[in-house]
Short mmCIF file of C-alpha atoms in Angstrom, two decimals:
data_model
loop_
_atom_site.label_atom_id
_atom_site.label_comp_id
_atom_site.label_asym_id
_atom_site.label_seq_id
_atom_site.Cartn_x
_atom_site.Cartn_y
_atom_site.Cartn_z
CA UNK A 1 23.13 57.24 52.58
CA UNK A 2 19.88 57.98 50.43
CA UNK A 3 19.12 57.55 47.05
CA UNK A 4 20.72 59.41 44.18
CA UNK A 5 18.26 61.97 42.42
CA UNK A 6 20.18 64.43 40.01
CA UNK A 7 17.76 66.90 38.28
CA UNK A 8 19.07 67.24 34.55
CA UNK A 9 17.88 69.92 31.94
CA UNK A 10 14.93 67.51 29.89
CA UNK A 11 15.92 66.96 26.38
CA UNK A 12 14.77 64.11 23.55
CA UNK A 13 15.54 60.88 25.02
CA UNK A 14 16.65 59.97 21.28
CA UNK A 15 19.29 62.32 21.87
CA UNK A 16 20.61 61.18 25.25
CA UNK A 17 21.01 57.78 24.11
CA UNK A 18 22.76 58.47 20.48
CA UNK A 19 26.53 58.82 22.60
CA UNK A 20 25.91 55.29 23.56
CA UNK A 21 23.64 53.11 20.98
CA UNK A 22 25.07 50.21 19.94
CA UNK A 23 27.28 50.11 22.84
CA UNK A 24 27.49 46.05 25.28
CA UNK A 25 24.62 47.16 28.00
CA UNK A 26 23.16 49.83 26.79
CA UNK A 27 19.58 49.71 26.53
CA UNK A 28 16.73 52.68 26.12
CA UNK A 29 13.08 52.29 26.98
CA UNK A 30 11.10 54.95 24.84
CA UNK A 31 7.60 55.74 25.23
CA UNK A 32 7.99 57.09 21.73
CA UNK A 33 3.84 57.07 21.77
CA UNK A 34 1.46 57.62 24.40
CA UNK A 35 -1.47 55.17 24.58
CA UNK A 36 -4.00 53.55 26.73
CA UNK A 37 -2.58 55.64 29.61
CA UNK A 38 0.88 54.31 29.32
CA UNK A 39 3.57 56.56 27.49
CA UNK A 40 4.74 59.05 29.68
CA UNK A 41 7.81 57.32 31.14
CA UNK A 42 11.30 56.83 29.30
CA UNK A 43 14.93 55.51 30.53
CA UNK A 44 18.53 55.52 29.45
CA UNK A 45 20.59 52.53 31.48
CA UNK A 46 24.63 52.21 30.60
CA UNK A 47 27.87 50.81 32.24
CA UNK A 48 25.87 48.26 34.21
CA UNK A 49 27.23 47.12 37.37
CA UNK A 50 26.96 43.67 36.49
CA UNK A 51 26.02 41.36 32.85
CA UNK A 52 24.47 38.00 32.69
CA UNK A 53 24.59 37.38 29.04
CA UNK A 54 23.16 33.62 27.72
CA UNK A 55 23.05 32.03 31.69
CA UNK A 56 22.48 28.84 32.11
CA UNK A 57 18.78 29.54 33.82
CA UNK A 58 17.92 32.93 33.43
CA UNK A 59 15.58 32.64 36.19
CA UNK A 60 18.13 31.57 38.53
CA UNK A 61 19.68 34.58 37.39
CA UNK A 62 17.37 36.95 37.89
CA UNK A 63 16.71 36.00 41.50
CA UNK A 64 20.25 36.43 42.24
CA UNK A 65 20.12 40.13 40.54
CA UNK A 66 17.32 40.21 42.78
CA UNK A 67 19.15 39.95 45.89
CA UNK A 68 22.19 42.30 44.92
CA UNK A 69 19.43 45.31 44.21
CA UNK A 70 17.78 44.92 47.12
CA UNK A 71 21.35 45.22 49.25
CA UNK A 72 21.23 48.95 47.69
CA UNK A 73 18.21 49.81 49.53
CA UNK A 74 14.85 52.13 49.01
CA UNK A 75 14.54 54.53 45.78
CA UNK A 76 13.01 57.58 46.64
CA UNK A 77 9.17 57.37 47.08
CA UNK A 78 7.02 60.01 45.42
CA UNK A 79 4.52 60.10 43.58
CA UNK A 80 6.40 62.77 41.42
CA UNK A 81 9.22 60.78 40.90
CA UNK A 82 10.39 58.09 38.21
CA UNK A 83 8.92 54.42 38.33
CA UNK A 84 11.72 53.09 37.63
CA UNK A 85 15.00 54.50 38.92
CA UNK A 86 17.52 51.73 38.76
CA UNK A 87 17.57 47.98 39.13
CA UNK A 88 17.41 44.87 36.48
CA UNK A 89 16.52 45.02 32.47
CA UNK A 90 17.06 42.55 30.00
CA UNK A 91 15.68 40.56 27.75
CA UNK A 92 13.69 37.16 26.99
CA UNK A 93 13.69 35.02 24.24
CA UNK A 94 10.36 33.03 23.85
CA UNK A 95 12.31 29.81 23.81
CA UNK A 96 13.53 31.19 27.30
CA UNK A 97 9.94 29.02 28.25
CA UNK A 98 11.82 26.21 28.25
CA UNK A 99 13.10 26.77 31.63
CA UNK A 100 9.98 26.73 33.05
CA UNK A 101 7.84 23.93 31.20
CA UNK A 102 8.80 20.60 29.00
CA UNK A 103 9.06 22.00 25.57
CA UNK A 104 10.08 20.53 22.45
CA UNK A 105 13.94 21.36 21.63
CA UNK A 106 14.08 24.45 19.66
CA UNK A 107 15.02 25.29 16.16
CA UNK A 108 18.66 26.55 15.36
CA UNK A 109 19.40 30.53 15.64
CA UNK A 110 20.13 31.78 12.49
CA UNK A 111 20.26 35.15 13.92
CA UNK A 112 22.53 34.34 16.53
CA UNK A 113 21.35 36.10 19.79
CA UNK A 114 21.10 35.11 23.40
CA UNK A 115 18.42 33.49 24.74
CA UNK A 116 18.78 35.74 27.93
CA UNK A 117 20.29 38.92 28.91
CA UNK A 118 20.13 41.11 32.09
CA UNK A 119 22.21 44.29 33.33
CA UNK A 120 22.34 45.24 36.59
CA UNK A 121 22.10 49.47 36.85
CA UNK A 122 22.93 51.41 39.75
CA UNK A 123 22.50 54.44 37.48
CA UNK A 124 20.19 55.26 35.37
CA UNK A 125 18.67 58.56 33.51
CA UNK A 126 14.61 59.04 33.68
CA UNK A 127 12.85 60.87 31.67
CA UNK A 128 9.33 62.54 32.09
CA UNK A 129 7.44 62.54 28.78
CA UNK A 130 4.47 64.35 30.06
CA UNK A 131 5.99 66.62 32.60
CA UNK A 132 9.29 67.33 30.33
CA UNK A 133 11.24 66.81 33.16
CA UNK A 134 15.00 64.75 33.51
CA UNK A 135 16.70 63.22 36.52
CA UNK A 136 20.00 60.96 37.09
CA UNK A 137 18.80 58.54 39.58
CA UNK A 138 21.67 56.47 40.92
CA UNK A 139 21.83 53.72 44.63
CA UNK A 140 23.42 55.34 47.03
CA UNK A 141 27.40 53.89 46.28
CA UNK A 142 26.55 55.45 43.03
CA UNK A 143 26.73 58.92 43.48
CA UNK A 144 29.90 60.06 41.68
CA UNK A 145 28.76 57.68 38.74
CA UNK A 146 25.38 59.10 38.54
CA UNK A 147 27.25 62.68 37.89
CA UNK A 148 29.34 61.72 34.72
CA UNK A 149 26.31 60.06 33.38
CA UNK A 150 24.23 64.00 33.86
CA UNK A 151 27.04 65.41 32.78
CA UNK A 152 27.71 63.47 28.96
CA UNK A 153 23.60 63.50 28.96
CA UNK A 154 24.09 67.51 29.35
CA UNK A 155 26.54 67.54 26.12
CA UNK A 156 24.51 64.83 24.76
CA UNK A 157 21.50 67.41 24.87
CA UNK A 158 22.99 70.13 22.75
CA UNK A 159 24.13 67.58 19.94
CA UNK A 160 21.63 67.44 17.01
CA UNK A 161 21.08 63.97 16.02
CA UNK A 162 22.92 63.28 12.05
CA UNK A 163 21.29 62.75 8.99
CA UNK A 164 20.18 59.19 8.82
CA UNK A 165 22.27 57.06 6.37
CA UNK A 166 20.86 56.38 3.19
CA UNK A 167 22.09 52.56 3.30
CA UNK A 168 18.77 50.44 3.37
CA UNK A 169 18.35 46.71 2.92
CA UNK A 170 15.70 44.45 1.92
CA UNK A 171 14.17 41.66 4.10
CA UNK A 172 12.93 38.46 2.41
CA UNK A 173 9.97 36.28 3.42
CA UNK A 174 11.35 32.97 4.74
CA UNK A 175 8.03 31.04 3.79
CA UNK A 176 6.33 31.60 0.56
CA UNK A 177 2.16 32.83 1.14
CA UNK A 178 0.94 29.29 0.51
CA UNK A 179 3.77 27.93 3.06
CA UNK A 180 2.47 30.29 5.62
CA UNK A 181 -1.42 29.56 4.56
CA UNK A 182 -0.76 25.88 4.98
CA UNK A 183 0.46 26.38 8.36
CA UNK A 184 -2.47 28.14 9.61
CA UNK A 185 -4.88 25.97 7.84
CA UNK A 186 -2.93 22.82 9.56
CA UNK A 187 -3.59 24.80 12.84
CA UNK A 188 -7.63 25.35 12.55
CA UNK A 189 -7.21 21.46 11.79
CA UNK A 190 -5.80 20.94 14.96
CA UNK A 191 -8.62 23.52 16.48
CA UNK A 192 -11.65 21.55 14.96
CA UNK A 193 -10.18 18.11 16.52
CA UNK A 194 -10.14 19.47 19.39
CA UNK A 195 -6.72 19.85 20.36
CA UNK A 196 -6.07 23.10 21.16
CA UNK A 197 -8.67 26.33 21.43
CA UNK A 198 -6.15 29.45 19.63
CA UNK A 199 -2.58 28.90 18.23
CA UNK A 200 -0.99 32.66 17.24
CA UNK A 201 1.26 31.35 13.84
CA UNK A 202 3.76 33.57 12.41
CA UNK A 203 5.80 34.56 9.88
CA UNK A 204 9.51 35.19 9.55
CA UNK A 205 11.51 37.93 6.91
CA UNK A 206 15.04 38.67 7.51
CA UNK A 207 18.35 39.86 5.32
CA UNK A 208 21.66 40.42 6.46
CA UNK A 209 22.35 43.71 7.57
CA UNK A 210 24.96 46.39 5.40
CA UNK A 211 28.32 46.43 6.97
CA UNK A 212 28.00 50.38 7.02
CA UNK A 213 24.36 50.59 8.21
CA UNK A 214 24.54 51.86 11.68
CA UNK A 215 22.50 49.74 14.06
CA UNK A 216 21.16 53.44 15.68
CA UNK A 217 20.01 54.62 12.51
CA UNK A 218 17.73 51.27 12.07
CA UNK A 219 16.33 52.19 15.28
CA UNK A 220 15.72 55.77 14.31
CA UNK A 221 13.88 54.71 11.30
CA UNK A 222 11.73 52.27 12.88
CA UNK A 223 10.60 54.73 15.82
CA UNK A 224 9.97 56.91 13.24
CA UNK A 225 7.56 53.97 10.84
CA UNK A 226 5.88 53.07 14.09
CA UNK A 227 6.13 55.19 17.44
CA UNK A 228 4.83 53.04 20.27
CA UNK A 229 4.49 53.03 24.12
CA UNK A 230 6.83 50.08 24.39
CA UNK A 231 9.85 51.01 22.21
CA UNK A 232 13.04 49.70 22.66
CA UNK A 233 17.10 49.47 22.08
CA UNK A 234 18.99 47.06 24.01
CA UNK A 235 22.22 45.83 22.91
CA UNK A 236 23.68 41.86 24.65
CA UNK A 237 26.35 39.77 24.09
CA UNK A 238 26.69 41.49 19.94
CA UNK A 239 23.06 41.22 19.61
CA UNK A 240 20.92 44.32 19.01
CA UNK A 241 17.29 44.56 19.24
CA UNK A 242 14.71 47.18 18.00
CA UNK A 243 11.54 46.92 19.30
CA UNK A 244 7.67 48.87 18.58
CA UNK A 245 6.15 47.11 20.80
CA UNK A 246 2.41 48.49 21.56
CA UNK A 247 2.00 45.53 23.88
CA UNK A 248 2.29 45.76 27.80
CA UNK A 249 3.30 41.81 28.77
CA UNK A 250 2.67 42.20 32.77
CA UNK A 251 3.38 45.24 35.44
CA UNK A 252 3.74 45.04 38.99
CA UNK A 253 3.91 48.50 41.46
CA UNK A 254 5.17 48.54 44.48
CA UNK A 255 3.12 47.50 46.41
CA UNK A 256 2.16 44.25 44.51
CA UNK A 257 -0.73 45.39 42.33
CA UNK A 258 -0.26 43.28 39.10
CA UNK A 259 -1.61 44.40 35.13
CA UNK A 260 -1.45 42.55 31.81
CA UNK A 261 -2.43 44.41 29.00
CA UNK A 262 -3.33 41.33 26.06
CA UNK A 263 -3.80 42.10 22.65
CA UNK A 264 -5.95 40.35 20.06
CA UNK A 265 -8.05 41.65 17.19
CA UNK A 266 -6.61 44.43 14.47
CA UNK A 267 -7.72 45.89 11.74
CA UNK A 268 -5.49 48.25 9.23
CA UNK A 269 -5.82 52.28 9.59
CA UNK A 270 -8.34 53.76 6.71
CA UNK A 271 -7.01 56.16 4.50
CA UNK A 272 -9.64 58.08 5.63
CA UNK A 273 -11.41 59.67 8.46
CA UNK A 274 -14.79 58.06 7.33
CA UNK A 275 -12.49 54.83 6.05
CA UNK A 276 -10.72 54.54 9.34
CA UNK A 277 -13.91 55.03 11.88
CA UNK A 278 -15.22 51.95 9.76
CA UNK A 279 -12.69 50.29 10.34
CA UNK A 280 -12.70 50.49 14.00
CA UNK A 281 -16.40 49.94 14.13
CA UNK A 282 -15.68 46.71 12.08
CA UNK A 283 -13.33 45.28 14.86
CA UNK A 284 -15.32 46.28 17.53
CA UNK A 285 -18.38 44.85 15.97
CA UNK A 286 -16.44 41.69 15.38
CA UNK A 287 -17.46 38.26 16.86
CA UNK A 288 -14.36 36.53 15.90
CA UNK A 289 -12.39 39.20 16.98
CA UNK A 290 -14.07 39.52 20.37
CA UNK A 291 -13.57 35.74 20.85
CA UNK A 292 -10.35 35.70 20.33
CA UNK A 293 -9.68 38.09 22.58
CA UNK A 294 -11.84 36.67 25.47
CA UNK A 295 -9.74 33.31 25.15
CA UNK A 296 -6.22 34.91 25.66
CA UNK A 297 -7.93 36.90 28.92
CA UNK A 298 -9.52 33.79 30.12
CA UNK A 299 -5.66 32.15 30.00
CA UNK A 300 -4.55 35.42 31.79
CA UNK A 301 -7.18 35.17 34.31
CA UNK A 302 -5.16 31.15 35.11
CA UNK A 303 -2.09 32.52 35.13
CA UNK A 304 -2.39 35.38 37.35
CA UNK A 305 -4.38 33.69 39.72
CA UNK A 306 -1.44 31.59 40.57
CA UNK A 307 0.26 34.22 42.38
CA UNK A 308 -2.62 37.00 43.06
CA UNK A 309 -4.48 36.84 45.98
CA UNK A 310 -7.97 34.67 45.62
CA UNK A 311 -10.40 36.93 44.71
CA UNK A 312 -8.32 39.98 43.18
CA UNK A 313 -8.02 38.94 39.38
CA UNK A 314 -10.37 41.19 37.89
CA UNK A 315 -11.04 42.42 34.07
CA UNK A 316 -11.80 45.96 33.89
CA UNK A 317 -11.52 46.42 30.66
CA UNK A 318 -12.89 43.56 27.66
CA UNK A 319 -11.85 44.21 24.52
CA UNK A 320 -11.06 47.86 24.67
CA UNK A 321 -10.11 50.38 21.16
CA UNK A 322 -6.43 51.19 21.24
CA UNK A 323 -5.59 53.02 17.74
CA UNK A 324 -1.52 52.96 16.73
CA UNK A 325 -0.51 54.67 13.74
CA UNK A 326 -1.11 51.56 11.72
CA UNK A 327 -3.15 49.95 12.97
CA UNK A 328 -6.42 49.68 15.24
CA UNK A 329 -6.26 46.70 17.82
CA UNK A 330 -8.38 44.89 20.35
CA UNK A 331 -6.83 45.01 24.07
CA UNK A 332 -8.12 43.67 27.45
CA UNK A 333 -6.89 44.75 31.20
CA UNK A 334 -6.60 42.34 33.39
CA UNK A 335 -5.35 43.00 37.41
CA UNK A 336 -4.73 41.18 40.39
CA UNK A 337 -2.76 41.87 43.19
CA UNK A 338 -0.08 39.53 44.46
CA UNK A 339 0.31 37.53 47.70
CA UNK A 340 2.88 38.24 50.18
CA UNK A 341 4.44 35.54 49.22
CA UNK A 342 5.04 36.61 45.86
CA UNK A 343 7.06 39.09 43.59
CA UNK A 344 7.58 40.06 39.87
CA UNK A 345 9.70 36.94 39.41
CA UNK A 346 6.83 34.58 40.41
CA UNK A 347 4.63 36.30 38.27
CA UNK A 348 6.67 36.14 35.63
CA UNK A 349 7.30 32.68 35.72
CA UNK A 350 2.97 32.24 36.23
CA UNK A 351 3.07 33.68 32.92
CA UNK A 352 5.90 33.31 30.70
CA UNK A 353 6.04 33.51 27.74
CA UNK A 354 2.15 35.53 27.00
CA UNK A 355 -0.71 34.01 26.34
CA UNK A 356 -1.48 36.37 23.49
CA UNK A 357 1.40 35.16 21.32
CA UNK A 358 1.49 31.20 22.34
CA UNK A 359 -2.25 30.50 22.45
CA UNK A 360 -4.55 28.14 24.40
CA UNK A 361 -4.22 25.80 25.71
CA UNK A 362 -0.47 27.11 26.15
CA UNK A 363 1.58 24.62 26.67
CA UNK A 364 0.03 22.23 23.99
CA UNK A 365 -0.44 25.86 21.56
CA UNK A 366 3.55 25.98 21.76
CA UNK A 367 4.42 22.43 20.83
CA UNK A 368 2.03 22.77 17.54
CA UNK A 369 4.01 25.54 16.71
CA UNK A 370 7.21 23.93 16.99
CA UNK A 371 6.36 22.14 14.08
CA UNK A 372 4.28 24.74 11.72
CA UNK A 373 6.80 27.49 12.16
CA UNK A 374 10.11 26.87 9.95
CA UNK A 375 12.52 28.83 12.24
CA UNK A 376 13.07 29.99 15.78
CA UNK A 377 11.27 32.81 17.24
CA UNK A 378 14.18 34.06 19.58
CA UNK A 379 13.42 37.64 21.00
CA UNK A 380 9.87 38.31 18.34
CA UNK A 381 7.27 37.11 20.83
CA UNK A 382 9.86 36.87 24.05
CA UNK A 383 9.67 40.13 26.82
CA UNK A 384 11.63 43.05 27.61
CA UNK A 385 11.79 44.43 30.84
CA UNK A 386 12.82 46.50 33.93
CA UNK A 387 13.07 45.16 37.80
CA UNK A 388 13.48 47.76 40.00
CA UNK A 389 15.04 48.24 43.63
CA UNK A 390 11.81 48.79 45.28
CA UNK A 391 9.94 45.94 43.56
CA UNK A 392 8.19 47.66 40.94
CA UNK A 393 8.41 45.70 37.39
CA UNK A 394 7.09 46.51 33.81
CA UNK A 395 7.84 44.30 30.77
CA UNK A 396 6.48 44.17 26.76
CA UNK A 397 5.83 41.52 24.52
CA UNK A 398 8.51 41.61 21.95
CA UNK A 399 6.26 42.23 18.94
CA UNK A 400 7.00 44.34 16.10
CA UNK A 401 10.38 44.37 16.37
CA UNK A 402 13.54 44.54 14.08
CA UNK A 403 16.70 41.93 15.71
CA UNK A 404 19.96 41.98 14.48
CA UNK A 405 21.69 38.77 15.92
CA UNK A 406 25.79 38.13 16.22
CA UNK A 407 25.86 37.39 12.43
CA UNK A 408 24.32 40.11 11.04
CA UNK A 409 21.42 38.66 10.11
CA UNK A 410 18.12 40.85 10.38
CA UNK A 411 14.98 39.33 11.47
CA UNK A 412 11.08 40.66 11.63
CA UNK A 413 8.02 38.67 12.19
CA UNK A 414 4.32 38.48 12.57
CA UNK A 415 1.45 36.72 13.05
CA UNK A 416 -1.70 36.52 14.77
CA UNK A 417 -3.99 34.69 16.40
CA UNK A 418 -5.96 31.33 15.03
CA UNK A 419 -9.43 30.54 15.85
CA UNK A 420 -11.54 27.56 14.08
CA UNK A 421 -13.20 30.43 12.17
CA UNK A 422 -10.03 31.68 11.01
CA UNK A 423 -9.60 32.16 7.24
CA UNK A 424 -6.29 31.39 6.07
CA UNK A 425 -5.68 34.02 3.15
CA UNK A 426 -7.15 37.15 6.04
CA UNK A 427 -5.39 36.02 8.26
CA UNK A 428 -1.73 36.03 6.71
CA UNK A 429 -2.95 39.24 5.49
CA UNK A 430 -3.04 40.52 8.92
CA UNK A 431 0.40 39.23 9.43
CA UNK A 432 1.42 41.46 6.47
CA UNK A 433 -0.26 45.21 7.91
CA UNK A 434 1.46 44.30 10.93
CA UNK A 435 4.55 44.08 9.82
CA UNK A 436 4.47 46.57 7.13
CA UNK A 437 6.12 49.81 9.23
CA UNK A 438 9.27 47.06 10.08
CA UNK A 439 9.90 46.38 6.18
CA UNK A 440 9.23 50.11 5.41
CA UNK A 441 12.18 51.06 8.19
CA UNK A 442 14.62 48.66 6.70
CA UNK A 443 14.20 49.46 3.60
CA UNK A 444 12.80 53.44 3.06
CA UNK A 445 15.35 56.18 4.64
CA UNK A 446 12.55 58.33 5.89
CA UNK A 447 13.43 62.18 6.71
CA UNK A 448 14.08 63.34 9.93
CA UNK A 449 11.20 64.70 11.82
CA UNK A 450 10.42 67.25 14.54
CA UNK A 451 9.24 64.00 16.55
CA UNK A 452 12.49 62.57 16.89
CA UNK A 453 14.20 65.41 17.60
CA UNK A 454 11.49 67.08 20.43
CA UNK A 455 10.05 63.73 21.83
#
């Protein structure tokens, strides 16, 4: 039997997913922004055939899931068709490291979510962004699943999305400005005696979340603050998650050719044309910046090479102008391709958590932020991603995001990275553009726009 490929009238992939937000499993991967040639590729996955909520070693896990996809065989090869037409996605929490190295213990979850989360999907919807084209793409024993999922997605299609609610709430900073000032200035300490090269130090806000604020309509709002290549909403185990990310973590094709996309360096949007080239010029033009950059893609360089063949880690792009509606940021390219002896799981345990949100040294970077940062990271700063049947694999870094644990409580951060040129009071202010578009879609009910209806 071959694969399942069900063409499907194209509609918003916004209003696909609305009949199922919220729901255990269901996840959607929106390229809600096209950048740096990424963008153009967005997926609906339901009813998965199997959940691995909080395992005992997610990696463990995911090389089980590994061998159940494979038993489904080959999705359809062409060029044409989706990357990604069924397989693994879950989730990571950055304390999800501690599988892999000797960490300190973390800090209690206040927000309540699991460390790890995976579906298995035999069925999942594809959409083409560029191409405004739709499939059902199901393994072969899917078949008669793969139709009911085209054929709510059909209804789904003709359903304008509601009003969004006019419930809003109000996240609170965790650590006061000095608090957070203190901690960076403890970690440029630590920089100038030579313990550690870059340390990224956030910051924490979070409320509890309205009893009759829909989950969706958070989402909604934030896609609408901050549309980015990497957005996300995946729902584990009573836990929700809302992501913006603009950050690729690491990609694999098919045939074993490897990308991380690191980011490091921003500066704010101008309020200007003339305002905002400046602004860009500034960042490119900056040495700090630059460096900062350079030290993440030197860790990169390490950690790929421990799976890539010798030879094949290459940089073809240094410090490269990506522009987000927010913000202008610094991002590198860095390839390799892997060994035959190697998949997407080795790489991503080479590499887990990224380099651009632990700093370098890495290991030593994390345990210094054990103790400057008050409160558990959980997802900010861990990965989501897809594993598909064929051995393809993309993944984010969980940055600006909006998580809503089991309690209820509602959690944003940000940070950046420290160099021992940093400057304590810039660079909490950095923390603060960043994550300006999360506190404006918790708390502003902006209107609804041709963009989330058409995307």
């Amino acid at each position: 039997m071959s694969w399942v490929m069900l063409p499907i009238p194209y509609c918003s992939p916004v209003r696909a997913f609305a009949p199922f937000a919220g729901q255990e499993g269901a996840v959607l991967l929106e390229s809600a922004l096209s950048a740096g040639g990424r963008g153009r590729w967005s997926y609906l996955c339901v009813a998965p055939d199997r959940l691995e909520v909080d395992p005992d070693d997610p990696f463990a896990t995911l090389a089980d899931l590994r061998q159940q996809m494979h038993s489904w065989g080959t999705p359809v090869a062409d060029p044409a068709a989706p990357p990604f037409q069924g397989g693994v996605v879950g989730w990571l929490s950055y304390e999800a490291g501690r599988h892999l190295e000797r960490l300190p213990i973390p800090r209690p979850d206040e927000v309540d979510t699991p460390e790890a989360a995976f579906g298995l999907y035999d069925v999942v919807a594809a959409f083409d962004t560029v191409q405004r084209r739709a499939w059902v793409c199901a393994a072969p024993s899917a078949r008669a699943k793969a139709q009911a999922l085209a054929a709510t997605v059909r209804t789904a299609a003709d359903t304008p999305l509601p009003l969004l609610s006019p419930l809003a709430t109000t996240l609170s900073a965790d650590q006061s400005r000095a608090e957070a000032e203190q901690a960076i200035g403890q970690a440029i300490a630590a920089i100038w005696a030579g313990e550690i090269f870059q340390a990224n130090v956030t910051q924490r806000f979070s409320g509890q979340m309205p009893d009759c604020l829909p989950v969706w309509d958070l989402y909604r709002r934030l896609r609408l603050a901050s549309p980015a290549p990497f957005a996300a909403m995946a729902s584990f185990g009573g836990a929700h998650l809302l992501s913006a990310s603009p950050e690729r973590f690491v990609a694999v094709s098919a045939d074993g050719q490897v990308e991380a996309r690191p980011i490091k360096g921003t500066r704010p949007r101008g309020t200007t044309p003339e305002d905002d080239q400046a602004q860009a010029a500034a960042l490119q033009a900056s040495v700090k910046d630059r460096a900062e950059n350079l030290m993440i893609v030197d860790l990169l360089r390490n950690d790929l090479s421990r799976v890539c063949r010798v030879g094949s880690v290459r940089v073809p792009v240094l410090c490269g102008l990506e522009s987000f509606p927010s913000v202008h940021h610094l991002v590198s390219v860095v390839t390799g391709q892997l060994t035959e002896q190697h998949d997407a799981l080795s790489l991503l345990r080479a590499s887990f958590p990224g380099g651009s949100i632990t700093g370098a040294p890495k290991i030593h970077a994390m345990e210094l932020l054990r103790d400057l940062e008050p409160c558990r990271r959980g997802l900010y700063c861990g990965s989501l991603l897809w594993w598909g049947a064929d051995g393809a694999f993309d993944s984010s870094i969980l940055i600006r995001s909006l998580v809503v644990g089991r309690s209820g409580r509602i959690a944003a951060q940000a940070g950046g990275g420290i160099v021992s040129d940093s400057d304590p009071a810039a660079e909490w202010q950095e923390a603060m553009i960043k994550i300006a578009p999360l506190l404006r879609a918790v708390s502003n009910d902006p209107p609804l726009s041709d963009r989330e209806e058409t995307a």
